[in-house]
Coordinates of C-alpha atoms in Angstrom, one line a residue:
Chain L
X1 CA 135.2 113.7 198.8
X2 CA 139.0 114.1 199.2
X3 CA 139.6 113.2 195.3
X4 CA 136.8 115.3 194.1
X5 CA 138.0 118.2 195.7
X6 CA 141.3 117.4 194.6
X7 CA 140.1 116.6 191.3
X8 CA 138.1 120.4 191.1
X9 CA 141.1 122.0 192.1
X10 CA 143.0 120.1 189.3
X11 CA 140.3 121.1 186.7
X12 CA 140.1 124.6 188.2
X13 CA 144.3 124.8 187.3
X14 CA 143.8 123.3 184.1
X15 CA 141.3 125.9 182.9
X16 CA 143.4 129.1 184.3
X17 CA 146.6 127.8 183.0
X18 CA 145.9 125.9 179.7
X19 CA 142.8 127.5 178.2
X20 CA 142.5 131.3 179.7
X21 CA 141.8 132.2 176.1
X22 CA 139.4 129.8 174.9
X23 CA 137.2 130.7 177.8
X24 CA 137.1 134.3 176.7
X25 CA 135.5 133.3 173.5
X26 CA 131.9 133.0 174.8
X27 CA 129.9 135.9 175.2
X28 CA 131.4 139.2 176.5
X29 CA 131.4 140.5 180.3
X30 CA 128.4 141.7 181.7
X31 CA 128.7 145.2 182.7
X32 CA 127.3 146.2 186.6
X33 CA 125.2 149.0 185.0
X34 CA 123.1 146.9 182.9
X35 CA 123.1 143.6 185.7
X36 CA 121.3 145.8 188.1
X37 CA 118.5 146.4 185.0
X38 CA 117.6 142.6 185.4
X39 CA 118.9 141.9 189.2
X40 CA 115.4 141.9 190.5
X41 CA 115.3 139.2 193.1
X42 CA 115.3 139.9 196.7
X43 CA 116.0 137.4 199.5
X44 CA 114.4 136.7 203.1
X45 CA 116.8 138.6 204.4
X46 CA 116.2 141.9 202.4
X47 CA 119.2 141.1 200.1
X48 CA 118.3 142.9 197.0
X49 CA 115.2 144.8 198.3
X50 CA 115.2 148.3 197.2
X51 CA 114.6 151.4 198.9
X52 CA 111.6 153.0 198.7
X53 CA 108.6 153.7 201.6
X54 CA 104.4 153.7 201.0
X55 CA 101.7 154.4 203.1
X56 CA 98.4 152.4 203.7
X57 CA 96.2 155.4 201.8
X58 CA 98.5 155.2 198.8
X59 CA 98.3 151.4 198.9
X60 CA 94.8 151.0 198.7
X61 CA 94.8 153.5 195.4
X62 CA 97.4 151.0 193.7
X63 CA 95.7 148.4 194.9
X64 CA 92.0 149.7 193.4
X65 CA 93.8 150.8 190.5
X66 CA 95.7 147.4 189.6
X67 CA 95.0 144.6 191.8
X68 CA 91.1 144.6 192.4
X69 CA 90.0 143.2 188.6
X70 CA 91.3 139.6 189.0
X71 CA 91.9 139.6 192.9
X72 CA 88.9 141.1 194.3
X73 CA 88.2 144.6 196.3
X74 CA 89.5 143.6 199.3
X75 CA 91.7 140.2 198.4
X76 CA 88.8 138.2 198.7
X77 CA 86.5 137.0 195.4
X78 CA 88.0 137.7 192.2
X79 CA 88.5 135.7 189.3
X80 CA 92.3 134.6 190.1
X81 CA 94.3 133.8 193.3
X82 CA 92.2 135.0 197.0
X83 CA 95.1 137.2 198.6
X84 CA 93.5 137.4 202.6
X85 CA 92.0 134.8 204.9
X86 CA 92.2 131.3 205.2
X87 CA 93.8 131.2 208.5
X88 CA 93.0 128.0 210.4
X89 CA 92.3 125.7 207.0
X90 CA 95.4 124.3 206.7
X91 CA 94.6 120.9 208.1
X92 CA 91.1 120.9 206.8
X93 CA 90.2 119.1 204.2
X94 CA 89.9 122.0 202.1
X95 CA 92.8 124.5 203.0
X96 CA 92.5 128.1 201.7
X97 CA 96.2 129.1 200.9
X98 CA 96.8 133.0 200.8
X99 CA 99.5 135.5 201.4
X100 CA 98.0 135.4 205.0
X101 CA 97.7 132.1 205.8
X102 CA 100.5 130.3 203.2
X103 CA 103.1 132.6 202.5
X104 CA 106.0 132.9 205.0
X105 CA 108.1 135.5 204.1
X106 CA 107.5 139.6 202.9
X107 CA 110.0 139.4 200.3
X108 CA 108.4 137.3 198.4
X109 CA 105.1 139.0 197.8
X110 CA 107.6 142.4 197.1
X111 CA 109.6 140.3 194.9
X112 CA 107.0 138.4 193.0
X113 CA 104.2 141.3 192.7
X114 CA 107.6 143.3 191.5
X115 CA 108.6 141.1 189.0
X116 CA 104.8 139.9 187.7
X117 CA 101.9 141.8 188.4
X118 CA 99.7 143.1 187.2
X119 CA 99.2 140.2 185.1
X120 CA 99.1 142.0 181.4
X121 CA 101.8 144.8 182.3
X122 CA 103.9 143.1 184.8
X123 CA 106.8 145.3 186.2
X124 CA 105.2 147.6 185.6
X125 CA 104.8 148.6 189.0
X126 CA 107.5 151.5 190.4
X127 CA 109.4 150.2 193.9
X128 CA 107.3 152.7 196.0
X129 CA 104.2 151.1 194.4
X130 CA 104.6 147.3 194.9
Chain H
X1 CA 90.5 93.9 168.1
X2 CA 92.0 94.4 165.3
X3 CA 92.4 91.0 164.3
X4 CA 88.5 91.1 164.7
X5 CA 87.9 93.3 162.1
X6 CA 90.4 92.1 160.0
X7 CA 88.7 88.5 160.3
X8 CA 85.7 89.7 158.2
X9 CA 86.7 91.4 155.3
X10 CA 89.0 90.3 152.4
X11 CA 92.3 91.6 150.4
X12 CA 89.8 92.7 148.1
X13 CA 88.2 94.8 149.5
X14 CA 92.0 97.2 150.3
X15 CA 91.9 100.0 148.2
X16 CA 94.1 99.8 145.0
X17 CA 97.4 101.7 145.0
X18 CA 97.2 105.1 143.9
X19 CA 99.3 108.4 142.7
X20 CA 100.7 109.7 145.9
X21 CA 100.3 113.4 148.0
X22 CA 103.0 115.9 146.4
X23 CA 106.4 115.9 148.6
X24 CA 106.4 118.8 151.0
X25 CA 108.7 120.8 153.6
X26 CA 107.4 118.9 156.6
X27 CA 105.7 116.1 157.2
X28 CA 102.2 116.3 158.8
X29 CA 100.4 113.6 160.6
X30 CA 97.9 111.1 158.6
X31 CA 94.5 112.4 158.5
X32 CA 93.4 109.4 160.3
X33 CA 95.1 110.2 162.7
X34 CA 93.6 112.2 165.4
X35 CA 95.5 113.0 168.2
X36 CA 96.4 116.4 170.5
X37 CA 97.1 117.7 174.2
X38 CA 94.3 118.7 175.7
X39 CA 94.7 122.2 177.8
X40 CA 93.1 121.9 181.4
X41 CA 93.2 123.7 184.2
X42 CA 93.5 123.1 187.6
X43 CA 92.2 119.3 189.3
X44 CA 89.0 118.9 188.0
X45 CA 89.1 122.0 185.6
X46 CA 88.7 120.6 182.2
X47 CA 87.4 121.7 179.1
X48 CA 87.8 125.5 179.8
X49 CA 89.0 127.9 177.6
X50 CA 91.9 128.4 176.8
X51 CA 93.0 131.5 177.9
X52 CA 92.1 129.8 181.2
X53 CA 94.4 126.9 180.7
X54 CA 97.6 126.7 182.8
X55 CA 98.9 123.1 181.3
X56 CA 98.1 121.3 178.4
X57 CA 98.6 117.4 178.9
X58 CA 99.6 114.7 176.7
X59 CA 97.9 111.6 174.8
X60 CA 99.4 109.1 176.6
X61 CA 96.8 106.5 175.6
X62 CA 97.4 107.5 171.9
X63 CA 101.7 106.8 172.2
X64 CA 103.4 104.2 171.8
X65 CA 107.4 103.7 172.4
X66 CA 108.9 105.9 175.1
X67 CA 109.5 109.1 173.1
X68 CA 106.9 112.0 173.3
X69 CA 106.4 113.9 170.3
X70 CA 108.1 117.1 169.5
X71 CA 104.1 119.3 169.7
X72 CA 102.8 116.7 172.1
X73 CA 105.2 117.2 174.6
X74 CA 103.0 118.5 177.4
X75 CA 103.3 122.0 178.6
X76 CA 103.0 123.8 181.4
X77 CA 103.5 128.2 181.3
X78 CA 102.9 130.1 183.8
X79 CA 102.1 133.5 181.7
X80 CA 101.6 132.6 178.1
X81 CA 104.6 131.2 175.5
X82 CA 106.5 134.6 174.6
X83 CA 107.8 135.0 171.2
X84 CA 111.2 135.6 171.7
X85 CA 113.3 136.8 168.7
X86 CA 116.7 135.0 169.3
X87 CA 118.7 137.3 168.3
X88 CA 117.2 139.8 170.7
X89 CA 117.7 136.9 173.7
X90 CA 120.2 137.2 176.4
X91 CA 121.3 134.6 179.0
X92 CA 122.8 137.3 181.9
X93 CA 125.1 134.7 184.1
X94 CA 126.3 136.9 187.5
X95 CA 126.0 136.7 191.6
X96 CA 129.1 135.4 193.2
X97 CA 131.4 134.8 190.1
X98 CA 134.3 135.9 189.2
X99 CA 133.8 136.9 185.6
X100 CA 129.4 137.6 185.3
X101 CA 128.8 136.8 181.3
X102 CA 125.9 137.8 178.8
X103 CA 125.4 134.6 176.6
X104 CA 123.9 134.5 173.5
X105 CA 122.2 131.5 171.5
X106 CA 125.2 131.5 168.8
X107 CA 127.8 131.9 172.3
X108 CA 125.6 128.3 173.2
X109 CA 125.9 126.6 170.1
X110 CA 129.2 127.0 169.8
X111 CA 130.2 125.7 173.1
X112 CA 131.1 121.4 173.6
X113 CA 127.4 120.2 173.8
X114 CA 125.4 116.7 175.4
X115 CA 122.4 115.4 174.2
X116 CA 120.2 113.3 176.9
X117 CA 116.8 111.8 176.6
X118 CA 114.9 112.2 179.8
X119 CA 111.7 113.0 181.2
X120 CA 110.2 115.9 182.6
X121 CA 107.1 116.0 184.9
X122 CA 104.8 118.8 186.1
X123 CA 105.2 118.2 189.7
X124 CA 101.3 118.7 189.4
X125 CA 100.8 115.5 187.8
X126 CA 98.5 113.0 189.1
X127 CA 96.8 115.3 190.6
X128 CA 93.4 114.3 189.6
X129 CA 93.1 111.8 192.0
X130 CA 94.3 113.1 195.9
X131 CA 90.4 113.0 197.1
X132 CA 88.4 111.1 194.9
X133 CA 88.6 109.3 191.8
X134 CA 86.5 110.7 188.9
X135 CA 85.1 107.6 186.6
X136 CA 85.7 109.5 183.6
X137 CA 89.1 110.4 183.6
X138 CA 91.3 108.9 180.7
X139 CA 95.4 108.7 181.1
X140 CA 95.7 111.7 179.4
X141 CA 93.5 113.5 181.8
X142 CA 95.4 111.6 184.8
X143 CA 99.3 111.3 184.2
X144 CA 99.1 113.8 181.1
X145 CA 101.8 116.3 182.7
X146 CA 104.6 113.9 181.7
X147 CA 106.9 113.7 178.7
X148 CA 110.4 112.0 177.1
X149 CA 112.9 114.1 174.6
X150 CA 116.2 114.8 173.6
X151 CA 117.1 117.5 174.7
X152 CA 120.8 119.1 173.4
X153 CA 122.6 121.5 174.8
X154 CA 125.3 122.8 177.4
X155 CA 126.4 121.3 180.5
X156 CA 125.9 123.6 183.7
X157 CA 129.4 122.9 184.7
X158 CA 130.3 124.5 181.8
X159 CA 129.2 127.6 182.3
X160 CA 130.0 127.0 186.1
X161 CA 133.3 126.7 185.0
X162 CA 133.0 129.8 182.4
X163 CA 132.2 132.5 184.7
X164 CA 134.4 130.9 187.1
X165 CA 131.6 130.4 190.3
X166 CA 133.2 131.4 193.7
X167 CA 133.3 128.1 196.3
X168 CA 131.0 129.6 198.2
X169 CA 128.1 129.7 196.0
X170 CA 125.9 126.9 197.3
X171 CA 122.5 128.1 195.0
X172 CA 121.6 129.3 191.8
X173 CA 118.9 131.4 191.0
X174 CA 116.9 130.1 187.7
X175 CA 114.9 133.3 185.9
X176 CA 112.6 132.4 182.4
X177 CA 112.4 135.1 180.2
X178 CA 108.3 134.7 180.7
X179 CA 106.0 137.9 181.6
X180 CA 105.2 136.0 185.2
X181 CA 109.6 135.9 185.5
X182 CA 109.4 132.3 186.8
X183 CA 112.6 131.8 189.3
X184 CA 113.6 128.9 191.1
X185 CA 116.4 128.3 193.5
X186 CA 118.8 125.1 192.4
X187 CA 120.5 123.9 194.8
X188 CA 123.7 123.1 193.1
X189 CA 124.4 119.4 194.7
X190 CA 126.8 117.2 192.9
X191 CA 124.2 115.5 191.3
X192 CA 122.8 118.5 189.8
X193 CA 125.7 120.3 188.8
X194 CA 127.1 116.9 186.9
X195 CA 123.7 116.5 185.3
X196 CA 121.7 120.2 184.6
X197 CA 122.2 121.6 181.1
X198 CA 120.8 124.4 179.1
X199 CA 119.3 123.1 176.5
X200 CA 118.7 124.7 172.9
X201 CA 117.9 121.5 171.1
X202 CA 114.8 119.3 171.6
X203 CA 114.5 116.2 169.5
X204 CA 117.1 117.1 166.9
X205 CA 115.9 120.7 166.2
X206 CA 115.3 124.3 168.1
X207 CA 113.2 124.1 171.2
X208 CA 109.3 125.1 170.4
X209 CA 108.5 128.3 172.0
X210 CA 106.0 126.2 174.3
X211 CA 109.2 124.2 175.9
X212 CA 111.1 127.4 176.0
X213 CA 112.4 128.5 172.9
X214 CA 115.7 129.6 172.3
X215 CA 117.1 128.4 175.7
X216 CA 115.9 126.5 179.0
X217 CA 117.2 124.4 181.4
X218 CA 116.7 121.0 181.8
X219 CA 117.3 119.4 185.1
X220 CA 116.8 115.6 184.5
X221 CA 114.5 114.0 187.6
X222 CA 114.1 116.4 189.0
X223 CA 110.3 118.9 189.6
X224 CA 109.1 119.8 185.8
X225 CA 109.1 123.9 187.1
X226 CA 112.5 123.7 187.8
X227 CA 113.1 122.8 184.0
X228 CA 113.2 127.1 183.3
X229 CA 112.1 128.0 180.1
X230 CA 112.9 130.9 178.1
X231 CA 115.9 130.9 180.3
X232 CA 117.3 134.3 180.8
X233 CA 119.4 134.5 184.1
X234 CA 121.0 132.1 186.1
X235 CA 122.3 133.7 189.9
X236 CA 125.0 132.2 191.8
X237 CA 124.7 132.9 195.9
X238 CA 124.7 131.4 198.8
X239 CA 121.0 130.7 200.2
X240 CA 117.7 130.5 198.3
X241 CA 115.8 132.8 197.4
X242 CA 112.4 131.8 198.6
X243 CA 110.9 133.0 195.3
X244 CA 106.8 132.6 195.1
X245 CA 107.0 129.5 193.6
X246 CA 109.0 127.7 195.8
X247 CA 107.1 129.2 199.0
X248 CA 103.5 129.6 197.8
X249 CA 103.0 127.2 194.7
X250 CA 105.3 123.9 194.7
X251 CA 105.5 123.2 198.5
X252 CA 103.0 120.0 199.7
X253 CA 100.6 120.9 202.5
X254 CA 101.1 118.1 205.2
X255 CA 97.9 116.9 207.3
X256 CA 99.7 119.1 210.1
X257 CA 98.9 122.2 208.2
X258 CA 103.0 122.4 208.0
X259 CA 104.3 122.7 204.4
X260 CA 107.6 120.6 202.7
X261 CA 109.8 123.0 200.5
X262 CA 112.3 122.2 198.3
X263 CA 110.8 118.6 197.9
X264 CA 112.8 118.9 194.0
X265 CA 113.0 115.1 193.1
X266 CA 110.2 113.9 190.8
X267 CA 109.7 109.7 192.7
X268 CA 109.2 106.3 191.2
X269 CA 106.3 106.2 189.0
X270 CA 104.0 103.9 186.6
X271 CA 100.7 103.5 184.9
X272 CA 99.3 101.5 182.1
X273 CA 97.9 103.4 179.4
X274 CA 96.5 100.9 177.9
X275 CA 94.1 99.5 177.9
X276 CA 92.9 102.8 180.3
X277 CA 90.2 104.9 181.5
X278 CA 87.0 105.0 179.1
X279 CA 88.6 102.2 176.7
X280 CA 86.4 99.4 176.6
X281 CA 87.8 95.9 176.0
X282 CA 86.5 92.4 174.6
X283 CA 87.2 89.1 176.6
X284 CA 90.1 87.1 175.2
X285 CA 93.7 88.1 174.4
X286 CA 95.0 91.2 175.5
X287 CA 98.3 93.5 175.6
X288 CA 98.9 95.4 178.6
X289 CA 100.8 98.1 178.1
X290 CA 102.2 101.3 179.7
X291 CA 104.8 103.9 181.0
X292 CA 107.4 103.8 184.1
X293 CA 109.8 106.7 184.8
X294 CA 112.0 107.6 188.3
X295 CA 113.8 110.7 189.3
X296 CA 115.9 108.7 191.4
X297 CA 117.4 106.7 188.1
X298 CA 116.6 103.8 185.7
X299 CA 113.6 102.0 185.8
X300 CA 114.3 97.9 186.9
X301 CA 111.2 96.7 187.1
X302 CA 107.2 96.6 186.6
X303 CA 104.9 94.8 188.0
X304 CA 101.4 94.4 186.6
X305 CA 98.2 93.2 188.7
X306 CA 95.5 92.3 186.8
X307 CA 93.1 91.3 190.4
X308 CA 93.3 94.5 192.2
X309 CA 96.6 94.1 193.6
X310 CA 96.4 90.8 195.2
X311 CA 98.9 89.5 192.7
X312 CA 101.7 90.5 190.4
X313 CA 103.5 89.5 187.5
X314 CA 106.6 91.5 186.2
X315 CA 106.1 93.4 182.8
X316 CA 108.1 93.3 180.2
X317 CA 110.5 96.0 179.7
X318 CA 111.4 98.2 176.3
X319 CA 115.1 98.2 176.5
X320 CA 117.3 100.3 177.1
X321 CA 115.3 101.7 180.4
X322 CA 117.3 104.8 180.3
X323 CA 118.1 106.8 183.6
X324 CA 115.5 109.4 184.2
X325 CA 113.4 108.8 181.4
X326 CA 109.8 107.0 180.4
X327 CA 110.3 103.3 180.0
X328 CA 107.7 101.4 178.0
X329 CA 106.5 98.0 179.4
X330 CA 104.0 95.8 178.1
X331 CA 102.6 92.1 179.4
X332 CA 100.4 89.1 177.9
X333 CA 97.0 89.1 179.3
X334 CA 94.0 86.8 178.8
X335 CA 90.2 88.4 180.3
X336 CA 88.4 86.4 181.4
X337 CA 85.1 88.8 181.2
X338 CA 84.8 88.9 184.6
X339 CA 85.1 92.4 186.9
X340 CA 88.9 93.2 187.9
X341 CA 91.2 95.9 189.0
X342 CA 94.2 96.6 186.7
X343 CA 97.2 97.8 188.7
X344 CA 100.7 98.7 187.9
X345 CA 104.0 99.6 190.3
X346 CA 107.3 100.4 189.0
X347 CA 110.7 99.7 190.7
X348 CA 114.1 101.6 190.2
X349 CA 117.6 101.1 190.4
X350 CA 118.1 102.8 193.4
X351 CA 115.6 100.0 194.9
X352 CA 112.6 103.2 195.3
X353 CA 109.0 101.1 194.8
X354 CA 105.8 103.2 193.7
X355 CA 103.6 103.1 196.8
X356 CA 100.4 101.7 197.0
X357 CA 97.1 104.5 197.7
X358 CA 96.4 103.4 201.1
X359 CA 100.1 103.6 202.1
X360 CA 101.0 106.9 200.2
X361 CA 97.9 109.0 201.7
X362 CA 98.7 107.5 205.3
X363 CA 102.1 108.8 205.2
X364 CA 101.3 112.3 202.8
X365 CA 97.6 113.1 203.8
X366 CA 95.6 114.4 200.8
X367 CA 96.0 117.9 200.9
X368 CA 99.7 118.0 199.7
X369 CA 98.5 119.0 195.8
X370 CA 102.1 117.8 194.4
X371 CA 104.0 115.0 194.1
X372 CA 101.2 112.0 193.8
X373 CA 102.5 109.1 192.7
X374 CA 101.1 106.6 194.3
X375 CA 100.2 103.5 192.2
X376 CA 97.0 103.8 189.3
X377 CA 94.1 101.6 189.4
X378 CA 92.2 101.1 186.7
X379 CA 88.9 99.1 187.2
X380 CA 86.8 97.3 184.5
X381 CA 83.4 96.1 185.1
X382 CA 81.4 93.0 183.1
X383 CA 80.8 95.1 180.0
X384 CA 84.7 95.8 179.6
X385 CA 84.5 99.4 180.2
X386 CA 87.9 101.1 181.9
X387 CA 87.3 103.4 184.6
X388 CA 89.7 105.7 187.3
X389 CA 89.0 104.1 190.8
X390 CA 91.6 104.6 193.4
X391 CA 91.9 101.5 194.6

C-alpha cells in the first residue's frame, strides 16, 4: 500500500513537472455553463436535485398525459413496467418489484423518469413535471 | 457424423472446380452458412418481435474457437442502438477534478492505446433456468448473453490522470449516450482503475453501433451493464449514485425479500455447447466441446461429467486461457447409447469453482434473476436427443 501510494505520488510529479503540455493536447476544458446542460444525475442525498415544487392534481395530469400508455392508469396493467403494489412478494416465489415495494430511494425515480421517460421523448419532461 | 456421410459417397461425386464469385469490399458469410443472434426478451420470452426485444443472444452452438464474431457479439440496449454521428459525439469528463475535459473520438485515438480480448456477460445470463428447466432450450437460448473481442482503446487511468481526479473521488458515474441515459456507478478499486478502458476499437475496426459506437467502456469481469455504451460522461465523486439500474434492475432478490447491490463481478462459469440442447447425437465417438470464462481471472481448469455428475474427467484446454475471457475446451468421448447427464464445471486461477444447482439455489434462492451460474446439465435420452434439465 505504502509503495503504491508512493508510487502515485511519483507518477502524479512526473505528469505536473515533465509533461504539463502534452496533457493539454487532448480535448479542450469543459466550460461550467455547458457541464450543467448534461449534469443530470442526483444522489440519495439530494446532491444534484433541482429545485422545483408540484402538486398531487398537477401530477396526475402529467401522469394521464405521459405515463398511463405503457404503465397503466393508475401504475397497475400496462404494457411495460407495473409502478404500485407488490408489497409483501418479495420472498414469494413470484415477487412483484415496483417503485413501492423495490425501489429504496426518491432520487432515483426523479433522476431516472428525468433523464428517460417518457419512453419516445425522454427528457422531455420540465423539473416541475417529473 | 461427418465421417458418416462422407463414408458413402465418392471423390466423384465433389463438384468440379469452377470460375470463382467477383472480389468485393467485404467479405460475407458462405451461403451455407446459416447463422444469427436471436433477439429475446425476458426469461421465457422468445420469439417476440422485435421492437419488444431487450437482448439479442449469440449462436454459441454454431462457434467454434474462443472469439465471438464482430455482428454476433450479443447485445443487450436498453433504448434502441442510436446512430451517433462521431463527429457530433462528446465524452464530457467532470465531478471532482481538477481540470473537467470534453473528449472527442479523434482526442481518443490519438491518445497511448491497449488492446485486450475479454469477455463480457449480460449479468442476465443464464437466466432461463432459476425455476425450471425448459426442454427446449438450446445454448444459444441459455448462456447466449455472453461474448469474447478485442476491444482497443484508452486506459481509465489515463484519463484519470488527464483531468487530474482529486484523492477523494472514490466513484465514477458511467452515462451512455442512449435515449434511456444508462448510468452506473464504478467504484474505482485498484483493480478497476488498472484494468477499465474506453474502448473505440472492437476486433481491429470501429465499434458497431450495437456495442456502442464511437465510444464505450469496457470493464473486463466485471457485470456486462457496466460495460457503458455510447459512452458520453464519466463523473468523479465520492458515493454512488444509486442510479435505477443499480437499485431497481441489477440487484439479486435474496429468499429474505432483502436485495444485494453492487454485486459487479461476473463468477466462474462453463457450459458445453456441444453437443447441446435439441442436438441429437449417434452412439460411438464423440467430441465434447464448450466455453469456460471467470471474472475473477484465467480459466485453469474444466471438468466434464458425462454420468450426471457422479464423475469427472478434466477437459482439454485451448491455450492461451486468457484472463477474463471465454476459453474453449474440448474432451474425447465414446456413447455408449445409453441415457446420461452431460455436465461441465470450470475452475479459475484464483481457485473460484462453478457451483453445482443444488448448492448454488441453497445459498442464492431462486428469485435473485442475476448472476446464475451454477453448473449446466444437459441430459440425453436413448434416442440421442440433447435436452435443458437442471440437474
Amino acid at each position: 500500500m505504502f509503495s503504491t501510494r508512493r508510487a502515485c505520488i511519483a507518477g502524479a510529479f512526473a505528469l505536473a513537472f515533465a509533461s504539463p503540455v502534452l496533457a493539454y493536447e487532448f480535448g479542450r476544458p469543459a466550460t461550467p455553463d455547458e457541464i450543467a446542460l448534461w449534469d443530470i444525475d442526483v444522489r440519495p442525498d439530494g446532491k444534484g436535485l433541482p429545485p422545483g415544487s408540484g402538486t398531487v392534481e398537477r401530477g396526475k395530469q402529467v401522469f394521464a398525459e405521459n405515463c398511463t400508455a405503457c404503465h397503466g392508469d393508475n401504475g397497475v396493467g400496462g404494457i411495460k413496467d407495473r409502478l404500485v403494489g407488490g408489497q409483501g412478494t418479495l420472498t414469494s416465489s413470484a415477487p412483484v418489484k415496483t417503485v413501492g415495494s423495490y425501489w429504496p430511494y426518491a432520487t432515483t425515480l426523479f433522476d431516472y423518469i428525468h433523464r428517460a421517460m417518457p419512453y419516445r421523448a425522454p427528457g422531455s419532461l420540465s423539473n416541475d413535471d417529473t | 457424423m461427418v465421417a458418416g456421410q462422407a463414408a458413402g459417397d465418392s471423390l466423384a461425386d465433389v463438384p468440379p472446380r469452377e470460375d470463382g464469385a467477383d472480389l468485393s469490399g467485404h467479405s460475407e458469410r458462405s451461403q451455407y452458412v446459416k447463422i444469427a443472434r436471436i433477439p429475446e426478451a425476458g426469461p421465457g420470452k422468445r420469439n417476440v418481435d422485435p421492437g419488444d426485444a431487450i437482448n439479442s443472444k449469440a449462436p454459441l452452438d454454431k462457434l467454434v474457437g474462443s472469439i465471438t464474431p464482430t455482428d454476433l457479439h450479443y447485445e443487450r440496449s436498453h433504448s434502441g442502438v442510436p446512430d451517433l454521428d462521431p463527429a457530433k459525439h462528446r465524452l464530457l469528463v467532470h465531478g471532482m477534478v481538477r481540470r473537467p475535459l470534453v473528449l472527442d473520438i479523434d482526442d481518443l485515438r490519438a491518445m497511448p492505446s491497449i488492446s485486450r480480448t475479454v469477455f463480457i456477460e449480460c449479468t442476465g445470463n443464464g437466466w432461463e433456468n432459476w425455476h425450471k428447466a425448459d426442454e427446449n432450450l438450446t445454448v444459444q437460448n441459455t448462456h447466449g448473453l455472453v461474448s469474447t473481442n478485442e476491444w482497443t482503446g484508452v486506459p481509465l487511468s489515463f484519463l484519470v490522470d488527464l483531468v487530474e481526479k482529486e484523492r477523494g473521488s472514490t466513484w465514477m458515474l458511467a452515462e451512455g449516450g442512449d435515449a434511456a441515459g444508462v448510468a452506473r456507478s464504478i467504484p474505482l478499486t485498484d483493480e478497476i482503475l488498472n484494468e477499465a478502458f474506453v474502448a473505440y476499437g472492437q476486433n481491429g475496426e470501429p465499434l458497431r453501433p450495437a456495442h456502442g459506437f464511437p465510444m464505450r467502456l469496457v470493464m473486463p469481469g466485471f457485470e456486462g451493464n457496466l460495460n457503458i455504451k455510447w459512452l458520453r460522461r464519466l463523473k468523479f465523486g465520492d458515493q454512488p449514485w444509486m442510479t435505477r439500474w443499480e437499485t431497481a434492475r441489477y440487484t439479486q432478490l435474496q429468499a429474505n425479500g432483502k436485495a444485494i447491490q453492487f454485486q459487479l463481478r461476473m463468477e466462474t462459469n462453463s457450459v458445453i455447447t456441444s453437443p447441446s440442447g435439441t442436438m441429437t447425437i449417434k452412439p460411438g465417438y464423440r467430441r465434447i466441446t464448450g466455453l469456460a470464462w471467470s471474472g475473477h481471472g484465467k480459466i485453469a481448469r474444466v471438468e466434464v461429467s458425462t454420468d450426471g455428475a457422479k464423475t469427472w474427467r478434466d477437459a482439454q484446454l485451448n491455450l492461451p486461457a486468457l484472463a477474463k475471457a471465454q476459453t474453449r475446451f474440448q474432451m474425447d468421448w465414446v456413447w455408449d447409447g445409453k441415457p446420461t447427464k452431460l455436465v461441465s464445471r470450470s475452475t479459475d486461477d484464483k481457485g473460484n469453482v462453478q457451483p453445482d444447482r443444488k448448492s448454488f439455489i441453497a445459498a442464492v434462492g431462486t428469485n435473485a434473476l442475476f448472476h446464475y451460474n451454477a453448473q449446466q446439465t444437459w441430459s440425453i435420452d436413448e434416442s440421442g436427443r440433447l435436452r435443458n434439465v437442471l440437474d
